[in-house]
PDB file of C-alpha atoms in Angstrom:
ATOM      1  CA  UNK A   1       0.000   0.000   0.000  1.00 43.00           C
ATOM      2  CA  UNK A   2       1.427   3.457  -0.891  1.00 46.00           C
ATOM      3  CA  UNK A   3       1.220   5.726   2.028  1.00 58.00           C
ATOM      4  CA  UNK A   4      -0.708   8.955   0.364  1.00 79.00           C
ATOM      5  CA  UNK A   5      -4.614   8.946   0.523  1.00 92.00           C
ATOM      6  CA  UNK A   6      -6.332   7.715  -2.650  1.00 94.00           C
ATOM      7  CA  UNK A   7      -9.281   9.072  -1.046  1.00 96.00           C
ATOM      8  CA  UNK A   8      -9.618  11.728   1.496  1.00 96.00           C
ATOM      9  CA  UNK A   9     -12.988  13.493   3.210  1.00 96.00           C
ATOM     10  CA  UNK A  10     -11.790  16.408   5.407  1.00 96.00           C
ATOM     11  CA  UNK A  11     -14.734  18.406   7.935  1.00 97.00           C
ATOM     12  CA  UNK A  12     -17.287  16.984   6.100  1.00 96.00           C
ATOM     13  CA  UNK A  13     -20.582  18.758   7.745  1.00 96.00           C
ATOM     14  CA  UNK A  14     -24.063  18.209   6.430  1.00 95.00           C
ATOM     15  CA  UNK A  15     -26.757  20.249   7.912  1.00 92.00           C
ATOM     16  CA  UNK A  16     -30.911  20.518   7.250  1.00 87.00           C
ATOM     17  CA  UNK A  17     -31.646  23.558   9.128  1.00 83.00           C
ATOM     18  CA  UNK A  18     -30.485  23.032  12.627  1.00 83.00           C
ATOM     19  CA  UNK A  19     -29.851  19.721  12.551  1.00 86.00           C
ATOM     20  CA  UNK A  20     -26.509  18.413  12.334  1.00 88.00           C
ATOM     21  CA  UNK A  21     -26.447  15.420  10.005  1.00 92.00           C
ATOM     22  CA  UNK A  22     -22.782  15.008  10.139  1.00 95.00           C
ATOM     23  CA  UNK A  23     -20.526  17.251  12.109  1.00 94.00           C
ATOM     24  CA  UNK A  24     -17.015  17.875  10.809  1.00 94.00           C
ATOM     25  CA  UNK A  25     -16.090  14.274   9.896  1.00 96.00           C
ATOM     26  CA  UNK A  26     -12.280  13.538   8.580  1.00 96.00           C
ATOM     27  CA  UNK A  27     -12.049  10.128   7.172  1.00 96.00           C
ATOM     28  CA  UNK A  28      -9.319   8.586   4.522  1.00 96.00           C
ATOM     29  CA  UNK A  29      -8.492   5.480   2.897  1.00 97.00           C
ATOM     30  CA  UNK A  30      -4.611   4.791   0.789  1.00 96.00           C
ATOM     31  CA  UNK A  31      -4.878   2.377  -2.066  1.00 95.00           C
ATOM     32  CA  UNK A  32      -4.979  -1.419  -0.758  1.00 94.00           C
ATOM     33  CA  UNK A  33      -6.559  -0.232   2.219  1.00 96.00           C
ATOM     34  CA  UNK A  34     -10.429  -1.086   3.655  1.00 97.00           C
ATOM     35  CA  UNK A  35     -11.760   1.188   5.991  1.00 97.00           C
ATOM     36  CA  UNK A  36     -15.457  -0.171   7.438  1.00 97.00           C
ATOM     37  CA  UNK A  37     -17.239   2.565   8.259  1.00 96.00           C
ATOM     38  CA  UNK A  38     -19.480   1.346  11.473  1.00 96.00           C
ATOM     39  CA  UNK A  39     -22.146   3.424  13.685  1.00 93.00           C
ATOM     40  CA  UNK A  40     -25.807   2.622  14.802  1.00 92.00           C
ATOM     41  CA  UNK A  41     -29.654   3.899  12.805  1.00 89.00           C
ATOM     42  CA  UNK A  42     -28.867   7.274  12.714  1.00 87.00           C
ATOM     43  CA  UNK A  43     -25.383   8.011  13.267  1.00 92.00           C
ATOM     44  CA  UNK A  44     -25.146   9.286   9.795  1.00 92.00           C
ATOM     45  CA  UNK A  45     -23.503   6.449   7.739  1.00 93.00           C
ATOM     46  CA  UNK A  46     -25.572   6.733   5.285  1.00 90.00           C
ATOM     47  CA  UNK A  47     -25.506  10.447   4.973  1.00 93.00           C
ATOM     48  CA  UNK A  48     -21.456   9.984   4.733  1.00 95.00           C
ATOM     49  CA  UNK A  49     -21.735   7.064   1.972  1.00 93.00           C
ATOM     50  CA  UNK A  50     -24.095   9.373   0.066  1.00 93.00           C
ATOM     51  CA  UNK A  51     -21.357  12.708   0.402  1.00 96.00           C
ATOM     52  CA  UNK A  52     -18.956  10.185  -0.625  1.00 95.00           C
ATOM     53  CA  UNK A  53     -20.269   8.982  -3.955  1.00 94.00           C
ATOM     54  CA  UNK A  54     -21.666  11.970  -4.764  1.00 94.00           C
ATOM     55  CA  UNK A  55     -25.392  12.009  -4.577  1.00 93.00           C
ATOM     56  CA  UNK A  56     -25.338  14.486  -1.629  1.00 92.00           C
ATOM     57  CA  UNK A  57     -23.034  17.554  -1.968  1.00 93.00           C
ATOM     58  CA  UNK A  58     -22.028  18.415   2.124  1.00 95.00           C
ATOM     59  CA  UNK A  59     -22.591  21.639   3.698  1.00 94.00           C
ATOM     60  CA  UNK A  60     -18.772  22.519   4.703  1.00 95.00           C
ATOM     61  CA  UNK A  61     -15.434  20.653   4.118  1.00 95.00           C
ATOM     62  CA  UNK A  62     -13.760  18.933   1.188  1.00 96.00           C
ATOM     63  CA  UNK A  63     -13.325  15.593  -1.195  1.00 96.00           C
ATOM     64  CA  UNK A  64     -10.061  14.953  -2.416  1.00 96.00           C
ATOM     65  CA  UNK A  65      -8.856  11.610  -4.472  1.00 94.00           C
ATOM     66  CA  UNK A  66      -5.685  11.257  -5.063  1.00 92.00           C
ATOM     67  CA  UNK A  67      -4.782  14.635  -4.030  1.00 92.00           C
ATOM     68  CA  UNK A  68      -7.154  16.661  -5.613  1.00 93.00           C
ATOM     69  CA  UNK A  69     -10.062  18.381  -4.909  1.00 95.00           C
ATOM     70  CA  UNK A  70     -13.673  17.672  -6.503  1.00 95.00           C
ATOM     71  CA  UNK A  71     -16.588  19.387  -5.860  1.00 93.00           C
ATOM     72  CA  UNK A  72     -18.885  16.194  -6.390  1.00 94.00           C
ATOM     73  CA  UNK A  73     -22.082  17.674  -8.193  1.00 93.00           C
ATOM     74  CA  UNK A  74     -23.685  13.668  -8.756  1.00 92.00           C
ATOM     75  CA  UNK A  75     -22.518  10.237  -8.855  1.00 91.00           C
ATOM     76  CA  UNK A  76     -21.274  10.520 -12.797  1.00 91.00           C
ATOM     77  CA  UNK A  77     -18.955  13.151 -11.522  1.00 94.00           C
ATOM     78  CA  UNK A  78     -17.752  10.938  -8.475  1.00 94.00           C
ATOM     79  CA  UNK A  79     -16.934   7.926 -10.989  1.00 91.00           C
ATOM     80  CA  UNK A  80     -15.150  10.180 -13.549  1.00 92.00           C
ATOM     81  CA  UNK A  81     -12.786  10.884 -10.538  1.00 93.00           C
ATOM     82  CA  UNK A  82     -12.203   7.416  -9.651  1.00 93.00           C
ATOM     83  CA  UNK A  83     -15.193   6.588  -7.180  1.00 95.00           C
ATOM     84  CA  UNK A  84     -17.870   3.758  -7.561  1.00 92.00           C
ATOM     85  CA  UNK A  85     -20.622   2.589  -5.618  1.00 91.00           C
ATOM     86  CA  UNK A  86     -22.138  -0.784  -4.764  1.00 90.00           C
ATOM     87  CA  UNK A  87     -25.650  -0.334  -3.414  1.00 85.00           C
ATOM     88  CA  UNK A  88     -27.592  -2.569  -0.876  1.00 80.00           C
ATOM     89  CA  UNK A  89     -30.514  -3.222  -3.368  1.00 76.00           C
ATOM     90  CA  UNK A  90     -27.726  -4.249  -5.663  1.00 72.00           C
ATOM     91  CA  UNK A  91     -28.793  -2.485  -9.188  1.00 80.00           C
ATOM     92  CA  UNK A  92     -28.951  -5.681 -11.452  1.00 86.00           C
ATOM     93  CA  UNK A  93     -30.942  -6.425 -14.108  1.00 86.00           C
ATOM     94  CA  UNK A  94     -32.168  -9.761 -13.123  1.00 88.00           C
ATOM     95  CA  UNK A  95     -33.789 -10.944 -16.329  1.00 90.00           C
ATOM     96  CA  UNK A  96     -29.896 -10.373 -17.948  1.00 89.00           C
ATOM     97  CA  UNK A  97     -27.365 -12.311 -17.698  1.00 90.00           C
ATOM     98  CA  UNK A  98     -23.871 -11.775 -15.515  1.00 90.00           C
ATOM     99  CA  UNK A  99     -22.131 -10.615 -19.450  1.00 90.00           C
ATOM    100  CA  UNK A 100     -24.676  -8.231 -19.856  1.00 89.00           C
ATOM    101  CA  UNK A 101     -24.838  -6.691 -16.676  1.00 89.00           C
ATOM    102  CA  UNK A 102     -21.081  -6.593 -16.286  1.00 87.00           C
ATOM    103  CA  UNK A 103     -21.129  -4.081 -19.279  1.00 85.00           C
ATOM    104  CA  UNK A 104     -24.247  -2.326 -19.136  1.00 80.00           C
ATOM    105  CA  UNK A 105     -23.739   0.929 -20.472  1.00 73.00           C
ATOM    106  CA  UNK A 106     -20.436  -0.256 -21.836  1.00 76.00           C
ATOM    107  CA  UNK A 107     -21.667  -2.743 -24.282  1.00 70.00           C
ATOM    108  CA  UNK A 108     -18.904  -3.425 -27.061  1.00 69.00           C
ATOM    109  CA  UNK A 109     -20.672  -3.029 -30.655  1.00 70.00           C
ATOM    110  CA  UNK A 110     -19.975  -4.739 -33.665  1.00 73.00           C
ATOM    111  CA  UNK A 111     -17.858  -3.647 -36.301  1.00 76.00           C
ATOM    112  CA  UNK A 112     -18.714  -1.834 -39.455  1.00 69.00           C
ATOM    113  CA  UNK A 113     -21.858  -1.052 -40.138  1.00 68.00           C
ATOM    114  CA  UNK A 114     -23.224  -2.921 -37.763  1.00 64.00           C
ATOM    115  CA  UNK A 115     -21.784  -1.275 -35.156  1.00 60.00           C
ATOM    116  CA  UNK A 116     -22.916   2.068 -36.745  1.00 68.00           C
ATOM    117  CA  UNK A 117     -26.535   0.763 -36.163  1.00 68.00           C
ATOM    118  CA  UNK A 118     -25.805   0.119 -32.431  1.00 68.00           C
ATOM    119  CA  UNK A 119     -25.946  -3.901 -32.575  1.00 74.00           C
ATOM    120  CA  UNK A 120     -23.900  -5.449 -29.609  1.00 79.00           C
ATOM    121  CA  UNK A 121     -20.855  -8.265 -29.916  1.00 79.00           C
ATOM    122  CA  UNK A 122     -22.055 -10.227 -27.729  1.00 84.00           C
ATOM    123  CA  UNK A 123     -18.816 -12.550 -28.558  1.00 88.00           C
ATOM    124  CA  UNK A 124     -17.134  -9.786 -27.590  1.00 87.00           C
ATOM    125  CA  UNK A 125     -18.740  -9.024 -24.531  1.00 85.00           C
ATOM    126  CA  UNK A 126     -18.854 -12.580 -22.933  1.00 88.00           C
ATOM    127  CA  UNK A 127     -15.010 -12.792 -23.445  1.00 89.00           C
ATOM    128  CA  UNK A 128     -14.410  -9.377 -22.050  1.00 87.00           C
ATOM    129  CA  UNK A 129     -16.834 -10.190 -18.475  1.00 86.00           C
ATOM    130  CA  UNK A 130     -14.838 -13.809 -17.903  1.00 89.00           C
ATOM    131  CA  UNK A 131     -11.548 -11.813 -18.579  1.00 86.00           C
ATOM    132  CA  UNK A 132     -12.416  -9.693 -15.751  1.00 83.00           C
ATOM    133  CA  UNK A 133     -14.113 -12.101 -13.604  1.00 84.00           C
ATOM    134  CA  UNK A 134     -10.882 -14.203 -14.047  1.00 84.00           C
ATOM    135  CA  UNK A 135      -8.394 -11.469 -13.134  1.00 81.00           C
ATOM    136  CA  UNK A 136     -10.518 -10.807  -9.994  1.00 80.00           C
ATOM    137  CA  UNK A 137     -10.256 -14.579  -9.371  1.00 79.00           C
ATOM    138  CA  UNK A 138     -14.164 -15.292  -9.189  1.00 78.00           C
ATOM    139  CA  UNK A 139     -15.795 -18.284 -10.149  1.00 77.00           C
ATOM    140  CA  UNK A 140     -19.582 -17.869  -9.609  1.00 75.00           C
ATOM    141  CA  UNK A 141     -21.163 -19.017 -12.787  1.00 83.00           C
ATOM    142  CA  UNK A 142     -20.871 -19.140 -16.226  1.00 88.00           C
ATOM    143  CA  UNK A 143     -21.363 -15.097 -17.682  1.00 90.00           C
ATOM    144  CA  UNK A 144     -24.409 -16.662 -19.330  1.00 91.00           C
ATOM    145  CA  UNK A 145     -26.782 -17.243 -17.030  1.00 92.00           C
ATOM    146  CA  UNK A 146     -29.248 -14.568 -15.706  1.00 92.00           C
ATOM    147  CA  UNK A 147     -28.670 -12.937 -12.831  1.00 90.00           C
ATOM    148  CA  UNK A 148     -32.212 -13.971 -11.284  1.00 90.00           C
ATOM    149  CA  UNK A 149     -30.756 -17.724 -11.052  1.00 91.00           C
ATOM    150  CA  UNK A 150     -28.152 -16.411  -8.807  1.00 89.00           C
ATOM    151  CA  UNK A 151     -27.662 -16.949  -5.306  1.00 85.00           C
ATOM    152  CA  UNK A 152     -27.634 -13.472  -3.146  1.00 84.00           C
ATOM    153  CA  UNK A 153     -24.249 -14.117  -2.893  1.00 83.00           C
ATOM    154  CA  UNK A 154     -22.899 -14.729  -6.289  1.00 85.00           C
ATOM    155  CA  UNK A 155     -25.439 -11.508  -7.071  1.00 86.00           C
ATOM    156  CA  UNK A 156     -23.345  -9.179  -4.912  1.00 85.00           C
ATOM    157  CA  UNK A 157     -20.336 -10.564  -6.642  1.00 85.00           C
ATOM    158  CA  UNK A 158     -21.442  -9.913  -9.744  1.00 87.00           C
ATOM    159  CA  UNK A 159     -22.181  -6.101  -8.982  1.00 87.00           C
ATOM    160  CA  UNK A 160     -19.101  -5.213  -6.644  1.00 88.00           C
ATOM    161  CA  UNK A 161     -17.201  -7.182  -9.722  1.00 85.00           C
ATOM    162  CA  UNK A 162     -19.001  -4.789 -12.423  1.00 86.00           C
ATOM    163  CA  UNK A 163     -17.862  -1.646  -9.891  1.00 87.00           C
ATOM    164  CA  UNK A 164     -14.556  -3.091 -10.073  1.00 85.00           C
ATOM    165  CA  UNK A 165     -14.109  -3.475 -13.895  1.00 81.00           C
ATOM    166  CA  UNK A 166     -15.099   0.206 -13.976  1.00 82.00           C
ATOM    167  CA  UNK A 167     -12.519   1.514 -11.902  1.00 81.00           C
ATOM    168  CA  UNK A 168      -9.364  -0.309 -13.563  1.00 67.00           C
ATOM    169  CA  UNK A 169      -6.518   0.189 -11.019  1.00 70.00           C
ATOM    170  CA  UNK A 170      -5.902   2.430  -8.084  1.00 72.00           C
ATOM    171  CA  UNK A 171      -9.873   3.201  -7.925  1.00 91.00           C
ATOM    172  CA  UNK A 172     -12.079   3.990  -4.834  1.00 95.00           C
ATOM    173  CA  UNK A 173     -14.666   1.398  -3.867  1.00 95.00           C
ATOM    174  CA  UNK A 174     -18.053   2.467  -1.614  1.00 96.00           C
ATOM    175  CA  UNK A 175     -19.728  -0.540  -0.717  1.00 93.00           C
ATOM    176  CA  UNK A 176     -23.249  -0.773   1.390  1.00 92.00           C
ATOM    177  CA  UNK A 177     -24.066  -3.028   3.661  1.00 90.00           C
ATOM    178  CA  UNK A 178     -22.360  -5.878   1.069  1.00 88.00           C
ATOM    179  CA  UNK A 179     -23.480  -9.006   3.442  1.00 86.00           C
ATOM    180  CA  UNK A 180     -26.782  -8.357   4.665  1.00 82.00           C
ATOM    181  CA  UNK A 181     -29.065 -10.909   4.615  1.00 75.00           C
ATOM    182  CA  UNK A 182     -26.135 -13.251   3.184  1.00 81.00           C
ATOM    183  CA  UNK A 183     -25.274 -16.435   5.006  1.00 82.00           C
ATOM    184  CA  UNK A 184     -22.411 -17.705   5.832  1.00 83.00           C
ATOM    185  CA  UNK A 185     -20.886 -19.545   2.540  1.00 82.00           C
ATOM    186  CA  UNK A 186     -21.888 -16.372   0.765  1.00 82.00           C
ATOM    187  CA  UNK A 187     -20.640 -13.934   3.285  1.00 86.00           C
ATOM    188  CA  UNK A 188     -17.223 -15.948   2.491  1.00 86.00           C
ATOM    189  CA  UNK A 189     -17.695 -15.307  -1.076  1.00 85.00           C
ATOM    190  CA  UNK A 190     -17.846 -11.405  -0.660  1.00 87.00           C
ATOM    191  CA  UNK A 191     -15.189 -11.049   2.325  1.00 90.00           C
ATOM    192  CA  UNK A 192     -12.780 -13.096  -0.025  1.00 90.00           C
ATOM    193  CA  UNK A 193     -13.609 -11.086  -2.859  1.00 89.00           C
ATOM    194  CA  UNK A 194     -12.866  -7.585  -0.967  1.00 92.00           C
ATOM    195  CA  UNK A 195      -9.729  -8.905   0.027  1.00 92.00           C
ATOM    196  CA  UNK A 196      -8.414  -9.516  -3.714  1.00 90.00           C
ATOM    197  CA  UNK A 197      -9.511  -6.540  -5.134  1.00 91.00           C
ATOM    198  CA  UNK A 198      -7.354  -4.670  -1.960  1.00 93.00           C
ATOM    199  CA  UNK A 199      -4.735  -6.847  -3.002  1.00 91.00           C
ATOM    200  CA  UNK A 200      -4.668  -5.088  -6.452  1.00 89.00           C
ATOM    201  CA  UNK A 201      -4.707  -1.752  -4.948  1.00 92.00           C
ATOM    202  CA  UNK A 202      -8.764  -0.423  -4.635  1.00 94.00           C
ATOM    203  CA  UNK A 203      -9.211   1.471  -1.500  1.00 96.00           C
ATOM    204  CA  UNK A 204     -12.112   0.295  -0.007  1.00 96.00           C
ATOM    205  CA  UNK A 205     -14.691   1.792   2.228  1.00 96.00           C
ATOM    206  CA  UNK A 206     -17.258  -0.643   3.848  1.00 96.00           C
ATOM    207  CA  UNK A 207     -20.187   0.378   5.882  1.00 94.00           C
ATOM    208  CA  UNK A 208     -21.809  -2.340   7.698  1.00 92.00           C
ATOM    209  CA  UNK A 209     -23.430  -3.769  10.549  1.00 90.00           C
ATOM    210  CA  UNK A 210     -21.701  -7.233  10.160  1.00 90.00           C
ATOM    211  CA  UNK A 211     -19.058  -6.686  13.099  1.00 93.00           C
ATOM    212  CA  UNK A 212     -17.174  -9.934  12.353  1.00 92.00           C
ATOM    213  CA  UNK A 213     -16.780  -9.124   8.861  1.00 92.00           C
ATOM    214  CA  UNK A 214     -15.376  -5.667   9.578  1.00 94.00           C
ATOM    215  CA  UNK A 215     -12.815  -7.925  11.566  1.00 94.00           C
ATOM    216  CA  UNK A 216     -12.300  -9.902   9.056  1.00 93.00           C
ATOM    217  CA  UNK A 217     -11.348  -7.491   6.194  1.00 95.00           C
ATOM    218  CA  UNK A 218     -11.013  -4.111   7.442  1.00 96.00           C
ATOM    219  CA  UNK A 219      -7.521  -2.492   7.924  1.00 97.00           C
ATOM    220  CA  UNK A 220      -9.063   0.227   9.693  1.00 97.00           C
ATOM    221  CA  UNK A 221     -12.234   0.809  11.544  1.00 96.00           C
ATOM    222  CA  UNK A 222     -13.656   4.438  11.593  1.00 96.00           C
ATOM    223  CA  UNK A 223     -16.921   4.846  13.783  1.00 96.00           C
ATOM    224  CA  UNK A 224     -19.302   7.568  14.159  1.00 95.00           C
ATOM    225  CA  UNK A 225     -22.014   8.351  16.400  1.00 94.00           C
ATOM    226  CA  UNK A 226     -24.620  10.957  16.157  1.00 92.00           C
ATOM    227  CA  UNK A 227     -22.990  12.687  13.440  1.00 93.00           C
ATOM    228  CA  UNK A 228     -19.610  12.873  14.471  1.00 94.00           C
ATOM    229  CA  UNK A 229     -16.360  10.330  14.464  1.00 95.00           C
ATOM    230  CA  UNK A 230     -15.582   8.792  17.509  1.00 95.00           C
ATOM    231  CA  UNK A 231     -13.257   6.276  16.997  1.00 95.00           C
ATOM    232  CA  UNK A 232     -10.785   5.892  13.665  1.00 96.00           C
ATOM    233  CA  UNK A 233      -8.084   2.950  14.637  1.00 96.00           C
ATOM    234  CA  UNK A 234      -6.610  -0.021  13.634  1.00 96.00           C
ATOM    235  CA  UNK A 235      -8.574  -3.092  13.672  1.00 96.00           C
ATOM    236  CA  UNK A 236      -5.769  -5.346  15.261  1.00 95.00           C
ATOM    237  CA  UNK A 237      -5.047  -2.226  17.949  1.00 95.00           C
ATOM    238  CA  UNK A 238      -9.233  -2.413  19.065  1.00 92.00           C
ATOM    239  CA  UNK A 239     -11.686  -5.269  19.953  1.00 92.00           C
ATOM    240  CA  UNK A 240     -15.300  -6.511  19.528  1.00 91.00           C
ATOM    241  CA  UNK A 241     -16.660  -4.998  22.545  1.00 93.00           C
ATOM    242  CA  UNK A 242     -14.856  -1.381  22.499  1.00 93.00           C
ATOM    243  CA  UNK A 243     -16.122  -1.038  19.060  1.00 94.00           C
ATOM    244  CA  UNK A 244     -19.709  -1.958  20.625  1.00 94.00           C
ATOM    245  CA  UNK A 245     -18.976   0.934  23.048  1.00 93.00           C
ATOM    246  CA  UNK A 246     -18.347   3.434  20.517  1.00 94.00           C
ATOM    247  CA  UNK A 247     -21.391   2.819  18.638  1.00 93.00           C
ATOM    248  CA  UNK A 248     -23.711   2.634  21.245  1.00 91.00           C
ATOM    249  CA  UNK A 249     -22.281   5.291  23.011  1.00 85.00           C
ATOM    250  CA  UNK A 250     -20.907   4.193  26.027  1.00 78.00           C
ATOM    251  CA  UNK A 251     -17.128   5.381  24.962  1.00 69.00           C
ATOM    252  CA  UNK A 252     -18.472   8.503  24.436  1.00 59.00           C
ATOM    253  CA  UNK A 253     -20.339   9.424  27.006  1.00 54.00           C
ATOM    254  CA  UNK A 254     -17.582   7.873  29.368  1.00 49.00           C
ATOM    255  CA  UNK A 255     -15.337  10.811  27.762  1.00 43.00           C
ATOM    256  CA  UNK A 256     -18.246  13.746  28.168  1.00 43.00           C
ATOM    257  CA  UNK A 257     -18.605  12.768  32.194  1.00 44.00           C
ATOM    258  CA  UNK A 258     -14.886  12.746  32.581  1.00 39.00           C
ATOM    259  CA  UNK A 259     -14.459  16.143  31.085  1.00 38.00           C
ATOM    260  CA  UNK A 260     -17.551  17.283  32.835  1.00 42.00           C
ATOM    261  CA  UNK A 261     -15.156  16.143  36.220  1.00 42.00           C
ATOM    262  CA  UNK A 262     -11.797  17.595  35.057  1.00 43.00           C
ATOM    263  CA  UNK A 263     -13.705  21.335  34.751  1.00 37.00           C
TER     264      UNK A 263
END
């Protein structure tokens, strides 16, 4: 992992009126790196994923990948910088197959003047989806058959993989509650999968509920709570039940009594 930020948020606010969505939150994440981004209903996760990929521009503060600064106006302008996002609900066409949703958008077209007419090589395309599923080292099904005969875990494959192919190398990767309502073979599937495509240098933000999966792949763990960060540390320096504290609370409000005593 190279040591400068491929992805940088710094006093990120987000305010509707007087409420204080998110209140001055710093968070990073270098190339090879996955942050999981962890907090309770409410503490403004999603309002950070959303600031993140672009489909909510913050009040204050400012986005930076790779060193320089965006002014995100919309998701298209968040992936032309380098930044894609994996929804929860996924995004898939399910009457397509994994070829054809690995390209949508970015169908290859025939040559000549069939391609003038806007015909698709499908050839074309089904070699170019098993090239990338192969170089990403997945091996969920063959990139014929429609998405809706997928298991829920080979379908979240399938769209973090078409995130990936988008991004090429060195990209930044938002990912939404990846594993929920997953089991455990296919919670394997996805953890395994984040892990190679952090070997090959995405940076990686994860928000999730899924404690042991955080464990499992996160370098870092950055947690907020009612709009703020709390807690931004290395997973092997923290444990399961002081990240508990943080998110309910407990941490915190420790820290607000024992300044209250030290006035």
């Amino acid at each position: 992992m190279t040591t400068g930020p491929a992805f940088e948020l710094a006093d990120i606010s987000v305010h509707y009126g007087f409420l204080r969505a998110l209140d001055g939150v710093s968070v990073s994440v270098a190339p090879g790196e996955v942050v999981a981004l962890l907090g309770d209903n409410g503490a403004g996760k999603s309002t950070l994923l959303k600031v993140m990929s672009g489909a909510h521009r913050p009040t204050g503060g400012t986005i930076r990948v790779h060193g320089t600064e965006h002014a995100f106006r919309g998701p298209r302008d968040a992936a032309e910088a380098g930044v894609q996002m994996v929804y929860q609900d996924l995004a898939l066409v399910d009457a397509m197959d994994i070829a054809t949703n690995l390209s949508l958008g970015l169908e290859p077209v025939r040559r000549g003047v069939l391609g003038w007419l806007g015909f698709i090589d499908r050839k074309a395309m089904r070699a170019d989806s098993q090239r990338e599923l192969d170089a990403l080292g997945v091996r969920t099904a063959p990139v014929t058959r429609p998405v809706e005969m997928l298991s829920g875990g080979q379908r979240q494959v399938v769209a973090i993989a078409r995130a990936a192919a988008r991004l090429g190398q060195g990209g930044v990767l938002l990912m939404d509650e990846p594993t929920a309502a997953l089991g455990h073979e296919q919670t394997a599937l996805v953890e395994d999968l984040i892990v190679r495509l952090a070997e090959r240098g995405t940076a990686i933000v994860v928000v999730t509920h899924n404690l042991p999966l955080a464990e499992s792949v996160a370098h870092r763990m950055v947690v907020l709570n009612r709009g703020r960060k709390v807690a931004d540390v290395r997973t092997k320096d923290t444990d399961k039940d002081q990240v508990v504290s943080w998110i309910t609370g407990a941490s915190v409000q420790a820290g607000y009594e024992a300044q209250a005593q030290n006035v």
